[in-house]
Amino acid sequence: RTSTSQSDPVEFEELKKSSVIHIQETLQELGVERTGELSPFKIGKLKKDRLSELLLDTLCMLNDLTCSVVDSSYAPRGVTAELLEAHRKIISLQSELLECKQEKLDSVKTVVQSSVCETVKEEIKSFSAVVQSGTGGSQKPLSQSMLKKVVQDVVKTEDRSKNVMIFGLSDEANEDTSAKVGELFDALGKKPRIDVCRVGKHVPGASPRPVKVVTTSSTVADQLMQTGRRLSHLEKYKRVYVNPDHSPEQREQRRELVKEVKRLTDVDNPSVISSEMGRCAVLPGLQLDSGAYG
């Protein structure tokens, strides 16, 4: 018998089976059931020619098994080396990916910090101007509590810039709001990554609750509001509006503005009104729906 130079798992299993059969047949020929029952006396009962034949078969089989085991011990080394190299490459790629992500995060962080700082500066200037005008122009310094409130308002404004509010969307108990909003944006050809929730508790027979939509950035929110203007051309959504996520104070101001515009123009949904000076004041993106600000 000869052994192959490479380990073959199938061949190794066949060798194991052949060895077991060979041992069982030899034990049966010697009249015992287990190898522990063998003795020189029992083996000596066989003729010399038969003993020589069994010894030769056993030696050949042992040689084949030994070669197969040795080959199999060397074969995984190459595979292991390849696996280690592949693992090293994966780790390297992961490190590069993490570096790219960190660079993007740092870039976004810088932009946000710059935006917040500029907004804070503008808010402080505006607030200081109001304070000075109310105190006869005296240079009264801002208190810490006033400055804290200004910063909090700026942060809230920055957070809200990523959100939009949907008004007029049908409201049912136990609804799948995410699926409903997804269907609306599908109709507009948009598939944004968003989180949605209804604002307030469901009351049967009441006006539909607004839907708060949180996007990944203010840019996405602006795009959704721009696209949302096309809803008026869709029969199913002609009374549905996509507006900015304003603070309660801003909503109250706009609610009063809507009332004033309706009073001055006496039309349902004006977008341009005339001032007393004969000029036109444009209200960009303002949807004058009673459900949106009521």
PDB file of C-alpha atoms in Angstrom:
ATOM      1  CA  ARG A   1       0.000   0.000   0.000  1.00  0.00           C
ATOM      2  CA  THR A   2       1.177   3.559  -0.685  1.00  0.00           C
ATOM      3  CA  SER A   3       0.098   6.850   0.886  1.00  0.00           C
ATOM      4  CA  THR A   4      -0.685  10.025  -1.030  1.00  0.00           C
ATOM      5  CA  SER A   5       1.422  13.144  -0.545  1.00  0.00           C
ATOM      6  CA  GLN A   6      -1.584  15.263   0.412  1.00  0.00           C
ATOM      7  CA  SER A   7      -4.130  14.643   3.120  1.00  0.00           C
ATOM      8  CA  ASP A   8      -7.598  13.682   1.906  1.00  0.00           C
ATOM      9  CA  PRO A   9     -10.265  13.635   4.639  1.00  0.00           C
ATOM     10  CA  VAL A  10     -12.343  11.102   2.702  1.00  0.00           C
ATOM     11  CA  GLU A  11      -9.370   8.790   2.239  1.00  0.00           C
ATOM     12  CA  PHE A  12      -8.482   9.117   5.926  1.00  0.00           C
ATOM     13  CA  GLU A  13     -11.990   8.066   6.955  1.00  0.00           C
ATOM     14  CA  GLU A  14     -11.813   5.085   4.608  1.00  0.00           C
ATOM     15  CA  LEU A  15      -8.513   4.065   6.197  1.00  0.00           C
ATOM     16  CA  LYS A  16     -10.084   4.258   9.655  1.00  0.00           C
ATOM     17  CA  LYS A  17     -13.006   2.061   8.579  1.00  0.00           C
ATOM     18  CA  SER A  18     -10.664  -0.466   6.956  1.00  0.00           C
ATOM     19  CA  SER A  19      -8.548  -0.593  10.125  1.00  0.00           C
ATOM     20  CA  VAL A  20     -11.582  -1.251  12.312  1.00  0.00           C
ATOM     21  CA  ILE A  21     -12.786  -4.037  10.004  1.00  0.00           C
ATOM     22  CA  HIS A  22      -9.297  -5.551   9.890  1.00  0.00           C
ATOM     23  CA  ILE A  23      -9.066  -5.577  13.703  1.00  0.00           C
ATOM     24  CA  GLN A  24     -12.567  -7.066  14.109  1.00  0.00           C
ATOM     25  CA  GLU A  25     -11.877  -9.845  11.593  1.00  0.00           C
ATOM     26  CA  THR A  26      -8.537 -10.658  13.247  1.00  0.00           C
ATOM     27  CA  LEU A  27     -10.118 -10.800  16.744  1.00  0.00           C
ATOM     28  CA  GLN A  28     -12.884 -13.050  15.411  1.00  0.00           C
ATOM     29  CA  GLU A  29     -10.317 -15.345  13.809  1.00  0.00           C
ATOM     30  CA  LEU A  30      -8.459 -15.563  17.131  1.00  0.00           C
ATOM     31  CA  GLY A  31     -11.703 -16.346  18.993  1.00  0.00           C
ATOM     32  CA  VAL A  32     -11.836 -13.221  21.182  1.00  0.00           C
ATOM     33  CA  GLU A  33     -14.070 -10.137  21.323  1.00  0.00           C
ATOM     34  CA  ARG A  34     -11.648  -7.497  22.605  1.00  0.00           C
ATOM     35  CA  THR A  35      -7.951  -6.814  22.207  1.00  0.00           C
ATOM     36  CA  GLY A  36      -7.614  -7.082  25.997  1.00  0.00           C
ATOM     37  CA  GLU A  37      -8.360 -10.788  25.724  1.00  0.00           C
ATOM     38  CA  LEU A  38      -5.387 -11.448  23.420  1.00  0.00           C
ATOM     39  CA  SER A  39      -2.353 -13.361  24.652  1.00  0.00           C
ATOM     40  CA  PRO A  40       0.791 -14.848  23.028  1.00  0.00           C
ATOM     41  CA  PHE A  41      -0.713 -18.280  23.554  1.00  0.00           C
ATOM     42  CA  LYS A  42      -3.884 -17.454  21.569  1.00  0.00           C
ATOM     43  CA  ILE A  43      -1.952 -15.717  18.802  1.00  0.00           C
ATOM     44  CA  GLY A  44       0.468 -18.688  18.625  1.00  0.00           C
ATOM     45  CA  LYS A  45      -2.403 -20.957  17.582  1.00  0.00           C
ATOM     46  CA  LEU A  46      -2.308 -19.395  14.084  1.00  0.00           C
ATOM     47  CA  LYS A  47      -0.025 -20.863  11.466  1.00  0.00           C
ATOM     48  CA  LYS A  48       3.170 -19.035  10.644  1.00  0.00           C
ATOM     49  CA  ASP A  49       2.056 -18.112   7.106  1.00  0.00           C
ATOM     50  CA  ARG A  50      -1.219 -16.620   8.427  1.00  0.00           C
ATOM     51  CA  LEU A  51       0.606 -14.686  11.147  1.00  0.00           C
ATOM     52  CA  SER A  52       3.003 -13.272   8.551  1.00  0.00           C
ATOM     53  CA  GLU A  53       0.090 -12.207   6.345  1.00  0.00           C
ATOM     54  CA  LEU A  54      -1.730 -10.502   9.264  1.00  0.00           C
ATOM     55  CA  LEU A  55       1.481  -8.765  10.350  1.00  0.00           C
ATOM     56  CA  LEU A  56       2.112  -7.446   6.840  1.00  0.00           C
ATOM     57  CA  ASP A  57      -1.471  -6.147   6.483  1.00  0.00           C
ATOM     58  CA  THR A  58      -1.272  -4.510   9.888  1.00  0.00           C
ATOM     59  CA  LEU A  59       2.066  -2.827   9.146  1.00  0.00           C
ATOM     60  CA  CYS A  60       0.849  -1.498   5.783  1.00  0.00           C
ATOM     61  CA  MET A  61      -2.349  -0.194   7.301  1.00  0.00           C
ATOM     62  CA  LEU A  62      -0.451   1.453  10.163  1.00  0.00           C
ATOM     63  CA  ASN A  63       1.902   3.086   7.648  1.00  0.00           C
ATOM     64  CA  ASP A  64      -1.003   4.485   5.615  1.00  0.00           C
ATOM     65  CA  LEU A  65      -2.657   5.869   8.722  1.00  0.00           C
ATOM     66  CA  THR A  66       0.587   7.440   9.923  1.00  0.00           C
ATOM     67  CA  CYS A  67       1.256   9.127   6.573  1.00  0.00           C
ATOM     68  CA  SER A  68      -2.288  10.415   6.386  1.00  0.00           C
ATOM     69  CA  VAL A  69      -2.071  11.899   9.898  1.00  0.00           C
ATOM     70  CA  VAL A  70       1.305  13.533   9.129  1.00  0.00           C
ATOM     71  CA  ASP A  71      -0.012  15.025   5.869  1.00  0.00           C
ATOM     72  CA  SER A  72      -3.099  16.374   7.615  1.00  0.00           C
ATOM     73  CA  SER A  73      -0.920  18.034  10.273  1.00  0.00           C
ATOM     74  CA  TYR A  74       0.932  19.993   7.572  1.00  0.00           C
ATOM     75  CA  ALA A  75      -2.063  20.873   5.408  1.00  0.00           C
ATOM     76  CA  PRO A  76      -3.805  23.232   7.877  1.00  0.00           C
ATOM     77  CA  ARG A  77      -0.610  25.251   8.292  1.00  0.00           C
ATOM     78  CA  GLY A  78      -0.952  26.772   4.849  1.00  0.00           C
ATOM     79  CA  VAL A  79      -4.657  27.320   5.369  1.00  0.00           C
ATOM     80  CA  THR A  80      -3.997  28.897   8.756  1.00  0.00           C
ATOM     81  CA  ALA A  81      -1.447  31.266   7.233  1.00  0.00           C
ATOM     82  CA  GLU A  82      -3.942  32.319   4.560  1.00  0.00           C
ATOM     83  CA  LEU A  83      -6.640  32.853   7.186  1.00  0.00           C
ATOM     84  CA  LEU A  84      -4.285  34.972   9.300  1.00  0.00           C
ATOM     85  CA  GLU A  85      -3.352  37.079   6.291  1.00  0.00           C
ATOM     86  CA  ALA A  86      -7.019  37.558   5.357  1.00  0.00           C
ATOM     87  CA  HIS A  87      -7.803  38.474   8.962  1.00  0.00           C
ATOM     88  CA  ARG A  88      -4.966  41.009   8.958  1.00  0.00           C
ATOM     89  CA  LYS A  89      -6.320  42.595   5.763  1.00  0.00           C
ATOM     90  CA  ILE A  90      -9.816  42.783   7.260  1.00  0.00           C
ATOM     91  CA  ILE A  91      -8.466  44.507  10.364  1.00  0.00           C
ATOM     92  CA  SER A  92      -6.552  46.944   8.168  1.00  0.00           C
ATOM     93  CA  LEU A  93      -9.659  47.747   6.112  1.00  0.00           C
ATOM     94  CA  GLN A  94     -11.709  48.199   9.279  1.00  0.00           C
ATOM     95  CA  SER A  95      -9.111  50.619  10.627  1.00  0.00           C
ATOM     96  CA  GLU A  96      -9.193  52.636   7.404  1.00  0.00           C
ATOM     97  CA  LEU A  97     -12.985  52.692   7.485  1.00  0.00           C
ATOM     98  CA  LEU A  98     -13.002  53.906  11.093  1.00  0.00           C
ATOM     99  CA  GLU A  99     -10.513  56.634  10.184  1.00  0.00           C
ATOM    100  CA  CYS A 100     -12.736  57.780   7.300  1.00  0.00           C
ATOM    101  CA  LYS A 101     -15.786  57.806   9.558  1.00  0.00           C
ATOM    102  CA  GLN A 102     -13.900  59.769  12.201  1.00  0.00           C
ATOM    103  CA  GLU A 103     -12.773  62.319   9.603  1.00  0.00           C
ATOM    104  CA  LYS A 104     -16.375  62.774   8.454  1.00  0.00           C
ATOM    105  CA  LEU A 105     -17.592  63.071  12.029  1.00  0.00           C
ATOM    106  CA  ASP A 106     -14.906  65.648  12.781  1.00  0.00           C
ATOM    107  CA  SER A 107     -15.878  67.571   9.658  1.00  0.00           C
ATOM    108  CA  VAL A 108     -19.568  67.552  10.572  1.00  0.00           C
ATOM    109  CA  LYS A 109     -18.718  68.501  14.159  1.00  0.00           C
ATOM    110  CA  THR A 110     -16.673  71.465  12.942  1.00  0.00           C
ATOM    111  CA  VAL A 111     -19.477  72.650  10.675  1.00  0.00           C
ATOM    112  CA  VAL A 112     -22.084  72.308  13.434  1.00  0.00           C
ATOM    113  CA  GLN A 113     -19.901  74.068  15.984  1.00  0.00           C
ATOM    114  CA  SER A 114     -19.240  76.891  13.540  1.00  0.00           C
ATOM    115  CA  SER A 115     -22.938  77.194  12.740  1.00  0.00           C
ATOM    116  CA  VAL A 116     -23.921  77.199  16.403  1.00  0.00           C
ATOM    117  CA  CYS A 117     -21.260  79.763  17.271  1.00  0.00           C
ATOM    118  CA  GLU A 118     -22.376  82.089  14.482  1.00  0.00           C
ATOM    119  CA  THR A 119     -26.021  81.680  15.470  1.00  0.00           C
ATOM    120  CA  VAL A 120     -25.207  82.331  19.130  1.00  0.00           C
ATOM    121  CA  LYS A 121     -23.339  85.489  18.162  1.00  0.00           C
ATOM    122  CA  GLU A 122     -26.276  86.727  16.091  1.00  0.00           C
ATOM    123  CA  GLU A 123     -28.755  85.896  18.844  1.00  0.00           C
ATOM    124  CA  ILE A 124     -26.643  87.692  21.441  1.00  0.00           C
ATOM    125  CA  LYS A 125     -26.365  90.742  19.192  1.00  0.00           C
ATOM    126  CA  SER A 126     -30.113  90.799  18.630  1.00  0.00           C
ATOM    127  CA  PHE A 127     -30.829  90.213  22.292  1.00  0.00           C
ATOM    128  CA  SER A 128     -28.357  92.912  23.332  1.00  0.00           C
ATOM    129  CA  ALA A 129     -29.956  95.351  20.925  1.00  0.00           C
ATOM    130  CA  VAL A 130     -33.381  94.667  22.429  1.00  0.00           C
ATOM    131  CA  VAL A 131     -32.051  95.099  25.968  1.00  0.00           C
ATOM    132  CA  GLN A 132     -30.286  98.341  25.084  1.00  0.00           C
ATOM    133  CA  SER A 133     -33.320  99.772  23.300  1.00  0.00           C
ATOM    134  CA  GLY A 134     -35.446  98.979  26.350  1.00  0.00           C
ATOM    135  CA  THR A 135     -33.024 100.657  28.716  1.00  0.00           C
ATOM    136  CA  GLY A 136     -32.443 103.849  26.758  1.00  0.00           C
ATOM    137  CA  GLY A 137     -29.261 102.584  25.138  1.00  0.00           C
ATOM    138  CA  SER A 138     -27.373 102.014  28.379  1.00  0.00           C
ATOM    139  CA  GLN A 139     -24.626  99.409  28.205  1.00  0.00           C
ATOM    140  CA  LYS A 140     -26.104  96.946  30.672  1.00  0.00           C
ATOM    141  CA  PRO A 141     -24.261  93.604  30.599  1.00  0.00           C
ATOM    142  CA  LEU A 142     -26.181  90.389  29.951  1.00  0.00           C
ATOM    143  CA  SER A 143     -26.741  88.208  32.986  1.00  0.00           C
ATOM    144  CA  GLN A 144     -25.632  84.558  33.050  1.00  0.00           C
ATOM    145  CA  SER A 145     -29.238  83.325  33.109  1.00  0.00           C
ATOM    146  CA  MET A 146     -30.120  85.434  30.052  1.00  0.00           C
ATOM    147  CA  LEU A 147     -27.105  84.160  28.135  1.00  0.00           C
ATOM    148  CA  LYS A 148     -27.946  80.563  29.120  1.00  0.00           C
ATOM    149  CA  LYS A 149     -31.473  80.958  27.785  1.00  0.00           C
ATOM    150  CA  VAL A 150     -30.158  82.349  24.500  1.00  0.00           C
ATOM    151  CA  VAL A 151     -27.817  79.362  24.075  1.00  0.00           C
ATOM    152  CA  GLN A 152     -30.598  76.889  24.944  1.00  0.00           C
ATOM    153  CA  ASP A 153     -32.871  78.493  22.360  1.00  0.00           C
ATOM    154  CA  VAL A 154     -30.128  78.230  19.748  1.00  0.00           C
ATOM    155  CA  VAL A 155     -29.516  74.543  20.508  1.00  0.00           C
ATOM    156  CA  LYS A 156     -33.247  73.792  20.300  1.00  0.00           C
ATOM    157  CA  THR A 157     -33.431  75.623  16.980  1.00  0.00           C
ATOM    158  CA  GLU A 158     -30.505  73.593  15.631  1.00  0.00           C
ATOM    159  CA  ASP A 159     -32.192  70.351  16.756  1.00  0.00           C
ATOM    160  CA  ARG A 160     -35.519  71.328  15.191  1.00  0.00           C
ATOM    161  CA  SER A 161     -33.841  72.135  11.876  1.00  0.00           C
ATOM    162  CA  LYS A 162     -33.610  68.373  11.182  1.00  0.00           C
ATOM    163  CA  ASN A 163     -37.352  67.885  11.719  1.00  0.00           C
ATOM    164  CA  VAL A 164     -40.485  68.481   9.688  1.00  0.00           C
ATOM    165  CA  MET A 165     -44.125  68.397  10.766  1.00  0.00           C
ATOM    166  CA  ILE A 166     -46.859  66.805   8.670  1.00  0.00           C
ATOM    167  CA  PHE A 167     -50.328  68.251   9.150  1.00  0.00           C
ATOM    168  CA  GLY A 168     -53.617  66.868   7.872  1.00  0.00           C
ATOM    169  CA  LEU A 169     -52.532  63.231   7.478  1.00  0.00           C
ATOM    170  CA  SER A 170     -55.410  60.870   8.291  1.00  0.00           C
ATOM    171  CA  ASP A 171     -55.262  59.631  11.874  1.00  0.00           C
ATOM    172  CA  GLU A 172     -56.554  56.244  13.016  1.00  0.00           C
ATOM    173  CA  ALA A 173     -56.193  54.376  16.282  1.00  0.00           C
ATOM    174  CA  ASN A 174     -53.546  51.608  16.294  1.00  0.00           C
ATOM    175  CA  GLU A 175     -52.205  52.780  12.946  1.00  0.00           C
ATOM    176  CA  ASP A 176     -48.749  52.116  11.520  1.00  0.00           C
ATOM    177  CA  THR A 177     -47.635  55.731  11.329  1.00  0.00           C
ATOM    178  CA  SER A 178     -44.231  54.876   9.834  1.00  0.00           C
ATOM    179  CA  ALA A 179     -45.848  52.973   6.970  1.00  0.00           C
ATOM    180  CA  LYS A 180     -48.356  55.773   6.404  1.00  0.00           C
ATOM    181  CA  VAL A 181     -45.639  58.448   6.226  1.00  0.00           C
ATOM    182  CA  GLY A 182     -43.504  56.178   4.046  1.00  0.00           C
ATOM    183  CA  GLU A 183     -46.419  55.826   1.621  1.00  0.00           C
ATOM    184  CA  LEU A 184     -46.781  59.619   1.507  1.00  0.00           C
ATOM    185  CA  PHE A 185     -43.117  60.168   0.631  1.00  0.00           C
ATOM    186  CA  ASP A 186     -43.255  57.284  -1.862  1.00  0.00           C
ATOM    187  CA  ALA A 187     -45.946  59.237  -3.680  1.00  0.00           C
ATOM    188  CA  LEU A 188     -43.454  62.105  -3.893  1.00  0.00           C
ATOM    189  CA  GLY A 189     -40.637  59.863  -5.090  1.00  0.00           C
ATOM    190  CA  LYS A 190     -38.709  60.106  -1.825  1.00  0.00           C
ATOM    191  CA  LYS A 191     -37.362  57.358   0.449  1.00  0.00           C
ATOM    192  CA  PRO A 192     -35.646  59.220   3.303  1.00  0.00           C
ATOM    193  CA  ARG A 193     -34.271  57.619   6.470  1.00  0.00           C
ATOM    194  CA  ILE A 194     -36.618  58.950   9.132  1.00  0.00           C
ATOM    195  CA  ASP A 195     -38.166  58.386  12.541  1.00  0.00           C
ATOM    196  CA  VAL A 196     -41.804  59.371  12.959  1.00  0.00           C
ATOM    197  CA  CYS A 197     -44.317  59.792  15.759  1.00  0.00           C
ATOM    198  CA  ARG A 198     -47.712  61.379  16.316  1.00  0.00           C
ATOM    199  CA  VAL A 199     -47.861  64.433  18.560  1.00  0.00           C
ATOM    200  CA  GLY A 200     -50.561  64.124  21.220  1.00  0.00           C
ATOM    201  CA  LYS A 201     -53.140  61.479  22.082  1.00  0.00           C
ATOM    202  CA  HIS A 202     -55.616  60.082  19.595  1.00  0.00           C
ATOM    203  CA  VAL A 203     -59.127  61.449  20.052  1.00  0.00           C
ATOM    204  CA  PRO A 204     -61.867  59.894  17.881  1.00  0.00           C
ATOM    205  CA  GLY A 205     -63.546  62.500  15.680  1.00  0.00           C
ATOM    206  CA  ALA A 206     -60.924  65.168  16.354  1.00  0.00           C
ATOM    207  CA  SER A 207     -58.616  66.748  13.798  1.00  0.00           C
ATOM    208  CA  PRO A 208     -55.690  64.555  12.719  1.00  0.00           C
ATOM    209  CA  ARG A 209     -52.751  64.824  15.070  1.00  0.00           C
ATOM    210  CA  PRO A 210     -49.558  66.266  13.551  1.00  0.00           C
ATOM    211  CA  VAL A 211     -46.779  63.852  12.684  1.00  0.00           C
ATOM    212  CA  LYS A 212     -43.253  64.722  13.764  1.00  0.00           C
ATOM    213  CA  VAL A 213     -40.645  63.492  11.285  1.00  0.00           C
ATOM    214  CA  VAL A 214     -36.990  63.382  12.357  1.00  0.00           C
ATOM    215  CA  THR A 215     -34.514  63.220   9.458  1.00  0.00           C
ATOM    216  CA  THR A 216     -30.748  62.762   9.365  1.00  0.00           C
ATOM    217  CA  SER A 217     -29.920  66.415   8.630  1.00  0.00           C
ATOM    218  CA  SER A 218     -31.389  69.857   8.057  1.00  0.00           C
ATOM    219  CA  THR A 219     -30.612  69.450   4.342  1.00  0.00           C
ATOM    220  CA  VAL A 220     -32.883  66.409   4.116  1.00  0.00           C
ATOM    221  CA  ALA A 221     -35.583  68.252   6.058  1.00  0.00           C
ATOM    222  CA  ASP A 222     -35.406  71.191   3.615  1.00  0.00           C
ATOM    223  CA  GLN A 223     -35.647  68.799   0.659  1.00  0.00           C
ATOM    224  CA  LEU A 224     -38.744  67.135   2.120  1.00  0.00           C
ATOM    225  CA  MET A 225     -40.422  70.515   2.647  1.00  0.00           C
ATOM    226  CA  GLN A 226     -39.577  71.566  -0.913  1.00  0.00           C
ATOM    227  CA  THR A 227     -40.970  68.294  -2.304  1.00  0.00           C
ATOM    228  CA  GLY A 228     -43.982  68.473   0.031  1.00  0.00           C
ATOM    229  CA  ARG A 229     -45.349  71.410  -1.956  1.00  0.00           C
ATOM    230  CA  ARG A 230     -46.363  68.929  -4.648  1.00  0.00           C
ATOM    231  CA  LEU A 231     -48.848  67.259  -2.303  1.00  0.00           C
ATOM    232  CA  SER A 232     -51.510  69.774  -3.325  1.00  0.00           C
ATOM    233  CA  HIS A 233     -51.466  68.174  -6.796  1.00  0.00           C
ATOM    234  CA  LEU A 234     -52.215  64.706  -5.403  1.00  0.00           C
ATOM    235  CA  GLU A 235     -55.886  63.997  -4.736  1.00  0.00           C
ATOM    236  CA  LYS A 236     -55.139  61.766  -1.744  1.00  0.00           C
ATOM    237  CA  TYR A 237     -52.903  64.355  -0.051  1.00  0.00           C
ATOM    238  CA  LYS A 238     -54.251  67.680  -1.262  1.00  0.00           C
ATOM    239  CA  ARG A 239     -55.055  68.736   2.323  1.00  0.00           C
ATOM    240  CA  VAL A 240     -51.785  67.463   3.772  1.00  0.00           C
ATOM    241  CA  TYR A 241     -48.922  69.881   4.468  1.00  0.00           C
ATOM    242  CA  VAL A 242     -45.220  69.471   5.275  1.00  0.00           C
ATOM    243  CA  ASN A 243     -43.980  72.377   7.408  1.00  0.00           C
ATOM    244  CA  PRO A 244     -40.951  73.177   9.580  1.00  0.00           C
ATOM    245  CA  ASP A 245     -40.854  72.025  13.183  1.00  0.00           C
ATOM    246  CA  HIS A 246     -41.390  75.380  14.881  1.00  0.00           C
ATOM    247  CA  SER A 247     -41.189  76.067  18.583  1.00  0.00           C
ATOM    248  CA  PRO A 248     -44.451  76.798  20.467  1.00  0.00           C
ATOM    249  CA  GLU A 249     -43.638  80.514  20.398  1.00  0.00           C
ATOM    250  CA  GLN A 250     -43.057  80.448  16.633  1.00  0.00           C
ATOM    251  CA  ARG A 251     -46.266  78.503  16.059  1.00  0.00           C
ATOM    252  CA  GLU A 252     -48.217  81.048  18.053  1.00  0.00           C
ATOM    253  CA  GLN A 253     -46.667  83.899  16.070  1.00  0.00           C
ATOM    254  CA  ARG A 254     -47.483  82.213  12.772  1.00  0.00           C
ATOM    255  CA  ARG A 255     -50.998  81.413  13.949  1.00  0.00           C
ATOM    256  CA  GLU A 256     -51.566  85.107  14.594  1.00  0.00           C
ATOM    257  CA  LEU A 257     -49.959  85.932  11.266  1.00  0.00           C
ATOM    258  CA  VAL A 258     -52.311  83.564   9.455  1.00  0.00           C
ATOM    259  CA  LYS A 259     -55.302  85.208  11.094  1.00  0.00           C
ATOM    260  CA  GLU A 260     -54.043  88.648  10.096  1.00  0.00           C
ATOM    261  CA  VAL A 261     -53.355  87.612   6.513  1.00  0.00           C
ATOM    262  CA  LYS A 262     -56.821  86.093   6.176  1.00  0.00           C
ATOM    263  CA  ARG A 263     -58.352  89.214   7.645  1.00  0.00           C
ATOM    264  CA  LEU A 264     -56.481  91.505   5.238  1.00  0.00           C
ATOM    265  CA  THR A 265     -56.945  89.472   2.089  1.00  0.00           C
ATOM    266  CA  ASP A 266     -60.228  87.676   2.766  1.00  0.00           C
ATOM    267  CA  VAL A 267     -59.070  84.613   0.787  1.00  0.00           C
ATOM    268  CA  ASP A 268     -58.442  81.029   1.818  1.00  0.00           C
ATOM    269  CA  ASN A 269     -54.757  80.461   1.061  1.00  0.00           C
ATOM    270  CA  PRO A 270     -52.935  83.644   0.077  1.00  0.00           C
ATOM    271  CA  SER A 271     -49.218  83.535  -0.535  1.00  0.00           C
ATOM    272  CA  VAL A 272     -48.738  87.219  -1.306  1.00  0.00           C
ATOM    273  CA  ILE A 273     -50.271  90.152   0.503  1.00  0.00           C
ATOM    274  CA  SER A 274     -50.098  93.865  -0.178  1.00  0.00           C
ATOM    275  CA  SER A 275     -48.786  96.186   2.465  1.00  0.00           C
ATOM    276  CA  GLU A 276     -50.025  99.695   3.191  1.00  0.00           C
ATOM    277  CA  MET A 277     -46.969 101.078   1.359  1.00  0.00           C
ATOM    278  CA  GLY A 278     -47.979  99.357  -1.870  1.00  0.00           C
ATOM    279  CA  ARG A 279     -45.296  96.727  -1.638  1.00  0.00           C
ATOM    280  CA  CYS A 280     -45.762  92.946  -1.733  1.00  0.00           C
ATOM    281  CA  ALA A 281     -44.741  90.789   1.186  1.00  0.00           C
ATOM    282  CA  VAL A 282     -44.108  87.152   0.221  1.00  0.00           C
ATOM    283  CA  LEU A 283     -44.689  84.425   2.809  1.00  0.00           C
ATOM    284  CA  PRO A 284     -42.369  81.633   1.596  1.00  0.00           C
ATOM    285  CA  GLY A 285     -43.495  78.074   2.254  1.00  0.00           C
ATOM    286  CA  LEU A 286     -46.439  79.188   4.408  1.00  0.00           C
ATOM    287  CA  GLN A 287     -49.420  76.854   4.166  1.00  0.00           C
ATOM    288  CA  LEU A 288     -52.418  78.616   5.616  1.00  0.00           C
ATOM    289  CA  ASP A 289     -54.368  75.617   6.760  1.00  0.00           C
ATOM    290  CA  SER A 290     -56.385  75.885   9.923  1.00  0.00           C
ATOM    291  CA  GLY A 291     -55.225  72.435  11.007  1.00  0.00           C
ATOM    292  CA  ALA A 292     -51.570  73.342  10.655  1.00  0.00           C
ATOM    293  CA  TYR A 293     -51.550  76.127  13.207  1.00  0.00           C
ATOM    294  CA  GLY A 294     -54.811  75.717  15.046  1.00  0.00           C
TER     295      GLY A 294
END
